[in-house]
Each structure stands twice: as C-alpha cells, then as structure tokens.
PDB file of C-alpha atoms in Angstrom:
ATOM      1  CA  UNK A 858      -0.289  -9.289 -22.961  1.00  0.00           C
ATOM      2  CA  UNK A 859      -3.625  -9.901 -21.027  1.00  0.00           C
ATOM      3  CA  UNK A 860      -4.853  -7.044 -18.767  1.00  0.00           C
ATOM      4  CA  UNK A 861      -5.007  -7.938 -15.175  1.00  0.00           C
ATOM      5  CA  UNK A 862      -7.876  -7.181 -13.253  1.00  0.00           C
ATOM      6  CA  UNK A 863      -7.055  -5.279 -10.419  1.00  0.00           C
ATOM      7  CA  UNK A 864     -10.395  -5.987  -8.543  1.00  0.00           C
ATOM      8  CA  UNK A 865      -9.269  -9.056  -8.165  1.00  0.00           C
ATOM      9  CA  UNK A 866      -6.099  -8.627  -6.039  1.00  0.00           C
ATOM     10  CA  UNK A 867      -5.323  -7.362  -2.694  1.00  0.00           C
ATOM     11  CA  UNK A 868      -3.278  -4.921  -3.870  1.00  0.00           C
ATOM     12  CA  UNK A 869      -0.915  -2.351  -1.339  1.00  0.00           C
ATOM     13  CA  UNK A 870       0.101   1.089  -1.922  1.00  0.00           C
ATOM     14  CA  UNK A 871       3.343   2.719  -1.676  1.00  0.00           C
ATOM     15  CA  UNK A 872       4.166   6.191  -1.721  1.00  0.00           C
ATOM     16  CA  UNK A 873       7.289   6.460  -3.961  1.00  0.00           C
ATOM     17  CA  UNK A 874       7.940  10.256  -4.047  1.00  0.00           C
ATOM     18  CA  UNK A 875       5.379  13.226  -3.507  1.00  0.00           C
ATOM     19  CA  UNK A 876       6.552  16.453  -5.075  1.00  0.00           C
ATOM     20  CA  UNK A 877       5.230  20.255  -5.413  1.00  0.00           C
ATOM     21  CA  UNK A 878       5.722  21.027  -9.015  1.00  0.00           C
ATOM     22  CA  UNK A 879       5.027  24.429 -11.020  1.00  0.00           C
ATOM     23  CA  UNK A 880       3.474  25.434 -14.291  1.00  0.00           C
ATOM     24  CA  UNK A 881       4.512  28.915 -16.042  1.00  0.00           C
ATOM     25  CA  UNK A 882       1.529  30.324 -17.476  1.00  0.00           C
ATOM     26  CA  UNK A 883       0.661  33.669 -18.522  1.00  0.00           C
ATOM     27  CA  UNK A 884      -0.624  35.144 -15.056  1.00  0.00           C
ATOM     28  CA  UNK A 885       2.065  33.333 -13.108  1.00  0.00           C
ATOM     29  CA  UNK A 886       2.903  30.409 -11.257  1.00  0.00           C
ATOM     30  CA  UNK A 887       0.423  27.547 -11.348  1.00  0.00           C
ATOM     31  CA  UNK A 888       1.416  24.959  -8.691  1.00  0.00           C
ATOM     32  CA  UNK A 889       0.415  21.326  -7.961  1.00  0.00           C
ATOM     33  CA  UNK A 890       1.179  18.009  -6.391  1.00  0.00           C
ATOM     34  CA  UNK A 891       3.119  15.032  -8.200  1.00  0.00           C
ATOM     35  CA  UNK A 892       3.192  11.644  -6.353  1.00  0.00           C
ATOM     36  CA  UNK A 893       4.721   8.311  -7.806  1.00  0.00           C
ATOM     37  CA  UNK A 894       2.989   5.179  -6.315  1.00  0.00           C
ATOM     38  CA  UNK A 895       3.857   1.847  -6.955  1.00  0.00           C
ATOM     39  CA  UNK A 896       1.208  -0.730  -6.256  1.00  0.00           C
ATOM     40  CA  UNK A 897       1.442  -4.599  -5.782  1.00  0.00           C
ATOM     41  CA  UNK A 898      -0.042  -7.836  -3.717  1.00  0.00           C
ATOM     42  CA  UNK A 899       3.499  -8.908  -2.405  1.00  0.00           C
ATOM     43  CA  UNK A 900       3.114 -12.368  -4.452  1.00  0.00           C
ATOM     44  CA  UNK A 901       3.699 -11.771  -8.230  1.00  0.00           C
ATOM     45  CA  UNK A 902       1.647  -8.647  -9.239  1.00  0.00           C
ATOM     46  CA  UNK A 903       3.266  -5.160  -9.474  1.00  0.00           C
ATOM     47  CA  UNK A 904       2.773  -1.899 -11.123  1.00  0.00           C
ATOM     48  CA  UNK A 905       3.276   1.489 -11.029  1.00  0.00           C
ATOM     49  CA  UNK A 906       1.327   4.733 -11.606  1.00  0.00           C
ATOM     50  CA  UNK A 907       1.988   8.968 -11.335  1.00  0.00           C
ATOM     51  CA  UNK A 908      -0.816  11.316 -10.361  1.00  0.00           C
ATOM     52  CA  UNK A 909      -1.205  14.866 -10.160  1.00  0.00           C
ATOM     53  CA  UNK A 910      -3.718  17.235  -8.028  1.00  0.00           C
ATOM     54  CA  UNK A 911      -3.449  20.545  -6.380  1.00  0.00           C
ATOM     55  CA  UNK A 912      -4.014  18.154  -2.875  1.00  0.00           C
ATOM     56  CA  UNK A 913      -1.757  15.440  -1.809  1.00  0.00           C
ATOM     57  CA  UNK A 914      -4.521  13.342  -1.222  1.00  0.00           C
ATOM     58  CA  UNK A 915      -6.021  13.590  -4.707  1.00  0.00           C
ATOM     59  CA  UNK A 916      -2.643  13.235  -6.076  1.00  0.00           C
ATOM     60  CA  UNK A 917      -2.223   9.733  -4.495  1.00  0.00           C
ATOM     61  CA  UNK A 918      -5.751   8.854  -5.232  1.00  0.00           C
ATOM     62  CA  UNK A 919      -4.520   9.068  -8.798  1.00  0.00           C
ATOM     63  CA  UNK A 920      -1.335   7.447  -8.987  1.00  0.00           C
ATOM     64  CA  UNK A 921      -2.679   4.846  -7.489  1.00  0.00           C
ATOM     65  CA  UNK A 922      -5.593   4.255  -9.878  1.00  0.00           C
ATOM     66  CA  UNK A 923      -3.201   4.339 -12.799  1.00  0.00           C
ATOM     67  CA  UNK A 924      -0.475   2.131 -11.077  1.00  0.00           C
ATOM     68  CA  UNK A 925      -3.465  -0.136 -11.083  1.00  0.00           C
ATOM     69  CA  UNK A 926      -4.044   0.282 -14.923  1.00  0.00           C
ATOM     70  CA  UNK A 927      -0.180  -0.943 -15.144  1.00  0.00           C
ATOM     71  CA  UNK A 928      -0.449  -4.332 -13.412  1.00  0.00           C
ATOM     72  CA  UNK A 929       2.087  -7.096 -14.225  1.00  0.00           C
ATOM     73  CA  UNK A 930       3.437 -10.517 -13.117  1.00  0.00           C
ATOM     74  CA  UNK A 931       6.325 -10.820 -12.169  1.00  0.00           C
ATOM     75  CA  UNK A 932       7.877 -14.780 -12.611  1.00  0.00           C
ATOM     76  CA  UNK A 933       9.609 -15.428  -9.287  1.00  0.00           C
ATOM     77  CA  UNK A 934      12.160 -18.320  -8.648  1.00  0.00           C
ATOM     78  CA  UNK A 935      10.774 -18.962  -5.244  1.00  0.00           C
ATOM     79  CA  UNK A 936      11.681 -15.702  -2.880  1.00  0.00           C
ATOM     80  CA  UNK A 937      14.031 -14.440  -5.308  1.00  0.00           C
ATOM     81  CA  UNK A 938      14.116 -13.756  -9.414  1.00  0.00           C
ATOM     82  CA  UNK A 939      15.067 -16.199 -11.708  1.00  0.00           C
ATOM     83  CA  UNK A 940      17.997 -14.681 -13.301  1.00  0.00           C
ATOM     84  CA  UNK A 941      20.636 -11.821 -13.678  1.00  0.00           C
ATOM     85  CA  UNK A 942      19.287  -8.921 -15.704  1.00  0.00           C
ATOM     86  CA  UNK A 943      20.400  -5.692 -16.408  1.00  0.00           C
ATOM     87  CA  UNK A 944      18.318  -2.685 -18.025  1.00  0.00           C
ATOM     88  CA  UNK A 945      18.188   0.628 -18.525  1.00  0.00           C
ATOM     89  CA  UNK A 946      15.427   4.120 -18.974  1.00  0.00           C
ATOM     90  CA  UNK A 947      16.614   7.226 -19.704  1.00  0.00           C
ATOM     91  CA  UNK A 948      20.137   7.714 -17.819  1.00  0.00           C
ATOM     92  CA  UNK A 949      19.224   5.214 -15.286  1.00  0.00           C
ATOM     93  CA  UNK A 950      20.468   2.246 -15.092  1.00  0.00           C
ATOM     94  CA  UNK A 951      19.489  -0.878 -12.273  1.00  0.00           C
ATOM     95  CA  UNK A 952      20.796  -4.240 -12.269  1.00  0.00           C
ATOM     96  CA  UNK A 953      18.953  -7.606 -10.221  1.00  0.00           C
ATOM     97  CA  UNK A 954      20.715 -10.186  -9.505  1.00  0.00           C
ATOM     98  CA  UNK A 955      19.074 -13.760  -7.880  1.00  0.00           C
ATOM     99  CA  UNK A 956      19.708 -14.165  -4.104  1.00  0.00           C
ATOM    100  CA  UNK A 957      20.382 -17.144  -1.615  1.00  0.00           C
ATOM    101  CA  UNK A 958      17.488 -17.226   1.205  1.00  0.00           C
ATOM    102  CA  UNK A 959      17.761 -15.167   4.221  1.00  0.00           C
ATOM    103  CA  UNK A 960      19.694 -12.324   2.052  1.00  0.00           C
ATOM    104  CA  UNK A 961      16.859 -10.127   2.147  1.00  0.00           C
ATOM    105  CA  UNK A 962      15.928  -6.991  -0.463  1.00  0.00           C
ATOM    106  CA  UNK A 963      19.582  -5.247  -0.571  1.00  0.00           C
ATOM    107  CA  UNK A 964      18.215  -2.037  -2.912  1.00  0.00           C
ATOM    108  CA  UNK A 965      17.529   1.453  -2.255  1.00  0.00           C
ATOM    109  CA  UNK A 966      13.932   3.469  -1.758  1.00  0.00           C
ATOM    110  CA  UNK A 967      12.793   3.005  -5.085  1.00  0.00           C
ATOM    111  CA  UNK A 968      13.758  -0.397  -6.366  1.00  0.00           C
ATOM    112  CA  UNK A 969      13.002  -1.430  -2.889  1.00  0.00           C
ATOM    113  CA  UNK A 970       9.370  -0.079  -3.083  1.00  0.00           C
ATOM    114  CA  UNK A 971       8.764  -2.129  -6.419  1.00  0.00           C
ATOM    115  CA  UNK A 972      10.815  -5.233  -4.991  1.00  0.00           C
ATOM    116  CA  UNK A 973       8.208  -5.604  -1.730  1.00  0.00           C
ATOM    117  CA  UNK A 974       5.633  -4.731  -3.852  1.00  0.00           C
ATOM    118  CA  UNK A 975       6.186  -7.545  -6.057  1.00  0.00           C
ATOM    119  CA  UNK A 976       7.044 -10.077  -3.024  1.00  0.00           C
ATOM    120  CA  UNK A 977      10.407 -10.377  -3.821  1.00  0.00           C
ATOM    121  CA  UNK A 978      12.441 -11.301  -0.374  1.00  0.00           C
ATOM    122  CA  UNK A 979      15.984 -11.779  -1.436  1.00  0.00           C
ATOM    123  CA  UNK A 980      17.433  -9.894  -3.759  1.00  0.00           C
ATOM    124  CA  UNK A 981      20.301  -7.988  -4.548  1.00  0.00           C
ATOM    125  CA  UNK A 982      20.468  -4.859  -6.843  1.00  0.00           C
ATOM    126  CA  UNK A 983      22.826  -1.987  -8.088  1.00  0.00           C
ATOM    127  CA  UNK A 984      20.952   1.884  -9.162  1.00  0.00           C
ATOM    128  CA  UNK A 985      24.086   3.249 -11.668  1.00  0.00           C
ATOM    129  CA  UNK A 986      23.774   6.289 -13.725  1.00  0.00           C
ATOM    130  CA  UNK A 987      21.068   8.587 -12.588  1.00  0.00           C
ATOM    131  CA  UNK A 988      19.207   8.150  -9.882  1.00  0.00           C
ATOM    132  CA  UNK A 989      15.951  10.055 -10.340  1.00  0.00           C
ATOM    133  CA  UNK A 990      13.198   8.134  -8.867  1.00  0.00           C
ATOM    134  CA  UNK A 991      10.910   7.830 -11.686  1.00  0.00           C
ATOM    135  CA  UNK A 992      13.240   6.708 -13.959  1.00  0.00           C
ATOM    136  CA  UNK A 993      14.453   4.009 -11.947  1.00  0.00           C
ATOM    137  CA  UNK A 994      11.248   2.816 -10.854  1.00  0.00           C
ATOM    138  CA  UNK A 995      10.616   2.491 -14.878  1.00  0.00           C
ATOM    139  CA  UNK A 996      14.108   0.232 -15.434  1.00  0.00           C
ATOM    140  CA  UNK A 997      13.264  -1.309 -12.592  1.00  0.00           C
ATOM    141  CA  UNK A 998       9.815  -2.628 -14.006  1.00  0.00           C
ATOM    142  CA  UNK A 999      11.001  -2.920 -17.307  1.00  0.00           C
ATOM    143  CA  UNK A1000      13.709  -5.553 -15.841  1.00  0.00           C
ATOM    144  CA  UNK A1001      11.281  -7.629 -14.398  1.00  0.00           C
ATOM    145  CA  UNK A1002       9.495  -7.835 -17.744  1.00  0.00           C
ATOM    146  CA  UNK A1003      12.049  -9.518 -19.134  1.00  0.00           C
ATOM    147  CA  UNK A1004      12.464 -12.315 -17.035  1.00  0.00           C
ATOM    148  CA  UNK A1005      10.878 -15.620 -17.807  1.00  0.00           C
ATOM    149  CA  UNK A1006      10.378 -18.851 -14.850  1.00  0.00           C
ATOM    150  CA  UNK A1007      12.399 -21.511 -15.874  1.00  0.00           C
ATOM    151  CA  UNK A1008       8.568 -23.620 -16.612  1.00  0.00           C
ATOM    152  CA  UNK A1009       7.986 -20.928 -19.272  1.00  0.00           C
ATOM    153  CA  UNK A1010      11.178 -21.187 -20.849  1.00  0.00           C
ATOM    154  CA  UNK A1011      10.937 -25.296 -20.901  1.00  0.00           C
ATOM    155  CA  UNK A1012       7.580 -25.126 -22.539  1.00  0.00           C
ATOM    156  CA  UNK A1013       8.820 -22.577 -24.904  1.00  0.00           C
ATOM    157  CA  UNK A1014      11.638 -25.051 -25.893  1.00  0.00           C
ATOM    158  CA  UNK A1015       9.338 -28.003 -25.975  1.00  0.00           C
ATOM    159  CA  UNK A1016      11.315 -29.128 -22.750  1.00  0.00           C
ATOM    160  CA  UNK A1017      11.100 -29.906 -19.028  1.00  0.00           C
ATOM    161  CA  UNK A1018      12.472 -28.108 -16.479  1.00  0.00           C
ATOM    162  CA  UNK A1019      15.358 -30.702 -15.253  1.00  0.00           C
ATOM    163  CA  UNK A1020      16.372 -30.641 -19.356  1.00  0.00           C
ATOM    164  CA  UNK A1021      16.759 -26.780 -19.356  1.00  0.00           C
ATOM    165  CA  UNK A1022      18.447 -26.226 -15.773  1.00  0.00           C
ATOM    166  CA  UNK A1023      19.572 -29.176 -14.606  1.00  0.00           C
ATOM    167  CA  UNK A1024      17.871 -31.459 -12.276  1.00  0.00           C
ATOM    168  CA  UNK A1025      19.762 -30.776  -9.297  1.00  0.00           C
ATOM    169  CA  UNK A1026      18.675 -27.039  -9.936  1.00  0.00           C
ATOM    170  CA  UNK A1027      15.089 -28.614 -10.957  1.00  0.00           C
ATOM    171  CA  UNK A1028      14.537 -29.651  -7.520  1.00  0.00           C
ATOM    172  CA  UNK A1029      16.120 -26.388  -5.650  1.00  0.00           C
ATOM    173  CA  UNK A1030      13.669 -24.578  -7.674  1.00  0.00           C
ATOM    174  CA  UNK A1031      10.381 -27.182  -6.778  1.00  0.00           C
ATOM    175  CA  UNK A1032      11.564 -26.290  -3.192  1.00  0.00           C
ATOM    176  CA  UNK A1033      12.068 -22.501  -3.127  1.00  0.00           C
ATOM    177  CA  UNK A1034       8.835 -22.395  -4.931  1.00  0.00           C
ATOM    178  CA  UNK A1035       6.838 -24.420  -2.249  1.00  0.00           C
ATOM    179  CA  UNK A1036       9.125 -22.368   0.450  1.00  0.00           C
ATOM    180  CA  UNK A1037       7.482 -19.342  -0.880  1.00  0.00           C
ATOM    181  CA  UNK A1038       4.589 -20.378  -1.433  1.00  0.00           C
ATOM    182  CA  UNK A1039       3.688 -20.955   2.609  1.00  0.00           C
ATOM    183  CA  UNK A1040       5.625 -17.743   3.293  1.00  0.00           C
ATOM    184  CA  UNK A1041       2.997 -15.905   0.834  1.00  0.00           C
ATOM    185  CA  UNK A1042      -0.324 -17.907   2.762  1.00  0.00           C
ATOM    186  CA  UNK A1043       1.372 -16.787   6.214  1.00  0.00           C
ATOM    187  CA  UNK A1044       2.082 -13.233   5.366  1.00  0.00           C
ATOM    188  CA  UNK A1045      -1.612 -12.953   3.696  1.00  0.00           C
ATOM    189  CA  UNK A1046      -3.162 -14.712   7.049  1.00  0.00           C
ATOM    190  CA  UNK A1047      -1.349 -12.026   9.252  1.00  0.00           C
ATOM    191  CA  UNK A1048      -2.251  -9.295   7.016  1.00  0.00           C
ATOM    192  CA  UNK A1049      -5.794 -10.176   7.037  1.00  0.00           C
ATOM    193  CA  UNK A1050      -6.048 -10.740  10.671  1.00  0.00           C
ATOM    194  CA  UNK A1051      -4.225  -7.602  11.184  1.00  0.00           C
ATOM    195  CA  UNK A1052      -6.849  -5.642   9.168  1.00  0.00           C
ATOM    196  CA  UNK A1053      -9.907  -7.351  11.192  1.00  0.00           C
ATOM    197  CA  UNK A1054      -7.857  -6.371  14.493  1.00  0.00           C
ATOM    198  CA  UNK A1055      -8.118  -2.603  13.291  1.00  0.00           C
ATOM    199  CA  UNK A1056     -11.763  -3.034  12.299  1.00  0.00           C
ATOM    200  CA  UNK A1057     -12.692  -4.235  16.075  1.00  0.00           C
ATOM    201  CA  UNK A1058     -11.039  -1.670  17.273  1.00  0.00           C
ATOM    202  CA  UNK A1059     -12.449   0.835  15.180  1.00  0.00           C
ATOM    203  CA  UNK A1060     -16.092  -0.686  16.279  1.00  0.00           C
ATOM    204  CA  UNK A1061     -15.261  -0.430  19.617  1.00  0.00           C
ATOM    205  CA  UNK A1062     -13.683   3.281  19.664  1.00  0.00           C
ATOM    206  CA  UNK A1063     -17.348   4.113  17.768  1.00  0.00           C
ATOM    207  CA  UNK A1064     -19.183   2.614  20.420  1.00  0.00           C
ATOM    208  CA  UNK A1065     -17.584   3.770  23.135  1.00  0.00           C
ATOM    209  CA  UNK A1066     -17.868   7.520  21.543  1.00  0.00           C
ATOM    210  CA  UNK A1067     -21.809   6.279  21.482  1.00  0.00           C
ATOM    211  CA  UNK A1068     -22.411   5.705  24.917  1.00  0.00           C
ATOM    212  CA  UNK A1069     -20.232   8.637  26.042  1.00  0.00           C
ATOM    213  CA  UNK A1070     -22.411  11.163  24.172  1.00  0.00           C
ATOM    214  CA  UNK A1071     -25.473   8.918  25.344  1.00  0.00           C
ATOM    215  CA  UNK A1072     -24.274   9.649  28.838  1.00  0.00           C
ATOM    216  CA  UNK A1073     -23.389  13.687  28.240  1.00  0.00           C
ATOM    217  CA  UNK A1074     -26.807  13.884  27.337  1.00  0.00           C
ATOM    218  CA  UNK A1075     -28.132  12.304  30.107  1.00  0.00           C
ATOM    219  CA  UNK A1076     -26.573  14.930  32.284  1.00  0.00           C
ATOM    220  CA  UNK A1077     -28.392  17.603  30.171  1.00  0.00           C
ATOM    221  CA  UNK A1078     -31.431  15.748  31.746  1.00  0.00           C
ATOM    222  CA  UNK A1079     -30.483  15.489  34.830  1.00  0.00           C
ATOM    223  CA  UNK A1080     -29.347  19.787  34.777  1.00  0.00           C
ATOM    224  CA  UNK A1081     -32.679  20.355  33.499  1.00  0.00           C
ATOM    225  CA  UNK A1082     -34.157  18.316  35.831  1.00  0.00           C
ATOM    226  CA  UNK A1083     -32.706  20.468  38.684  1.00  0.00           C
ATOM    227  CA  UNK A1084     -33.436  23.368  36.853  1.00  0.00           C
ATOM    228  CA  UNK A1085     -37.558  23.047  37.554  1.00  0.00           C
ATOM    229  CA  UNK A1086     -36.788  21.901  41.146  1.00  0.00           C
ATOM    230  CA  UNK A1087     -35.051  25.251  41.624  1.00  0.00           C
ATOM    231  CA  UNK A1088     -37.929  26.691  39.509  1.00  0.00           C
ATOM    232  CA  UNK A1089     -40.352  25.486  41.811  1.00  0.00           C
ATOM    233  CA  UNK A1090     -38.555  26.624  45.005  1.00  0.00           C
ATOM    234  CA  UNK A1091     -38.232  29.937  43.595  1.00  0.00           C
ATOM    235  CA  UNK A1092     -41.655  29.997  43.011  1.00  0.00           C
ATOM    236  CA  UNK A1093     -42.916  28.400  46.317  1.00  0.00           C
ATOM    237  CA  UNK A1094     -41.225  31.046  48.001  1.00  0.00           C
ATOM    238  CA  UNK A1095     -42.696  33.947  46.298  1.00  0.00           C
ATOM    239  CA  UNK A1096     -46.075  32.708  47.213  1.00  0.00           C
ATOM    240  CA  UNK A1097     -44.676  32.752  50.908  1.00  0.00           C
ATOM    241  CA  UNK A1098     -43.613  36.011  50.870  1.00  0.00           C
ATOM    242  CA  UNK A1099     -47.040  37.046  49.448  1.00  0.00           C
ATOM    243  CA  UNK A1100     -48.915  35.502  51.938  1.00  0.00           C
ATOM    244  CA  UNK A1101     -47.182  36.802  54.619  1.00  0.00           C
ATOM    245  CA  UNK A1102     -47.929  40.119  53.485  1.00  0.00           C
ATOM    246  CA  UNK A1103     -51.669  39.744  53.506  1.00  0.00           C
ATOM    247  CA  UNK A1104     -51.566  38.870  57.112  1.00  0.00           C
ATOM    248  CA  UNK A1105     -49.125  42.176  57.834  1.00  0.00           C
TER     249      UNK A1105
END
C-alpha cells in the first residue's frame, strides 16, 4: 500500500485517552504521559498514533506525528460504509454495520473518535469483549481496512457496478456518493471560514493590546511631563525664598 502524504491533507486531531503511566527502575518510580490520538480529514483519510513525554503537551505532539505516519483511506458508501464487518485485536472485539441517512454515528468514545475522523456520518457499531481504548481503536481501524467500495470490487471482477450490486442499488449508491460529496465541500467551507474568523479575531485582540500599551506609555509621558513642571515650581520657589532673604 502507497504511503499517504500527510502534508497534503487537512488533517484534525483527537485526543483519544491521556494517561500517567510508571516505569520501575532501579532508583524508583519513573513516571510519564501516554496519549492516544487519532487523526483524520473527515472525508476518507484516518489514522491513529500513541506518544509518550513526561508533559502532556509533548505527549500529544507525538501521537499525533505518528498517527500521521499511519494514514489510510477509508472506502465510504456515501455517508456510511459499504458493508457489515466484524473484527477483532487482542480481546476486543467491534462490529460496523452500514446505516440509512440521518442515523448518525451510534458508537462509543473511541470508535466514535475514529468514525468522525474518517467522515463517517451514519453508522452503527457494537464494542464486545474488552473495552480498553487502544485496543479498540486498533479493531476499529483494522475493520475499515477491510472494506472495499463496490467500484473496486467491480473492477476487481472485471465488472460494473450495476452487475455486482444491482442497479437499483447502483444508483442509491451514485446518489449517496454525490449526497456526500456536497456535505464534505460544505463542512470544509465552514471549517475554513471558521478558522479565518479566529485569525481576525486574533489580529484584532493583538492590535488592540498594541494601542493599549501605546497609550500606557503615553501616560508615562504625560507623568513625566508633570514631573519637570513640579520640578520647576519647586525650584522657582527656592529662588523666591532666597531673594527675599537678601532684602531682610
């Protein structure tokens, strides 16, 4: 499989689980920061990474870069998956099963997380066995690798798509695709115009923290400036008072 370049996407971050871990070593306790992040650009791509650091931050940092390492596609069926699949890692155990529209993501934290990351919308799912995070954030990816779109499939049999499904379900599918397709331009339109919002408000917050510190030191100016008047008086006065005593 071809690596994907993550450069290339506009990939989002979510924070799976952050945990403080410990080491036995020789002097003692040795303890750092474990955070599972699962990374995706809500419209295909999806992967997920674990860092640790002695700082949350770092952790993150981390995870993130190697969820990033981990990209893969994910064939959807318009909002939803193409098929029922069932897998398992470890003593977990997750099963996805293809939605109507509207349904929504019906998982828990962790197959949710990878579900929105992907830009899955309607879903529904089942965590059985265990239900450590990690490991069902691993069946959960390793389901999606084994589905195929029904247009992979058909050129794999030397097909079309209305021979292999059906073409009532051909043309469900050629809808549900073009469906999601303008759902994934709108959400990406309001996301973008949601990040240039925060950027010009950011600009203006730094401006405004500009001219108030241009103004604070104005007043120093304007104390100093009083400062030599009273100077001045101070001074006038004295020579007063010194005249006054040569005429005594």
């Amino acid at each position: 499989m071809a690596k994907i370049d993550a450069s290339k996407l506009n990939l989002e971050e979510t924070v799976v689980q952050v945990s403080r871990v410990s080491k036995v070593v020789k002097g003692g306790r040795r303890f750092s920061i474990r955070a599972l992040v699962v990374v995706g650009d809500r419209n295909g791509y999806v992967g997920s990474g674990l860092g640790k650091a002695s700082e949350y931050t770092e952790a993150i940092r981390k995870g993130v870069e190697d969820a990033k390492k981990n990209l893969m596609q994910v064939p959807l069926s318009g909002t939803t998956i193409p098929f029922m699949v069932t897998t398992r890692f470890g003593a977990s155990e997750v099963m996805l099963k293809p939605a109507a529209p509207g349904t929504g993501v019906i998982a828990g934290g962790a197959v949710r997380a990878v579900m929105e990351s992907a830009g899955v919308r309607d879903i529904l799912t089942k965590t059985l066995g265990s239900t450590n995070k990690s490991n069902t954030v691993h069946a959960c990816l390793k389901a999606l690798r084994e589905l195929r779109s029904p247009e992979e499939e058909a050129a794999r049999r030397g097909k079309t798509v209305a021979e292999v499904v059906g073409r009532k379900r051909a043309e469900q599918i050629a809808s549900a695709n073009a469906y999601a397709a303008e759902q994934a331009a709108a959400a990406r339109a309001a996301r973008e115009e949601e990040a240039r919002e925060r950027e010009r408000r950011g600009g203006e917050r730094r401006g405004e923290q500009r001219g108030g510190g241009g103004d604070r030191r104005g007043g120093g100016d304007r104390r100093g400036a009083g400062g030599d008047q009273r100077a001045g008086d101070r001074r006038g006065s004295g020579e007063r008072r010194g005249g006054g005593g040569g005429r005594r």
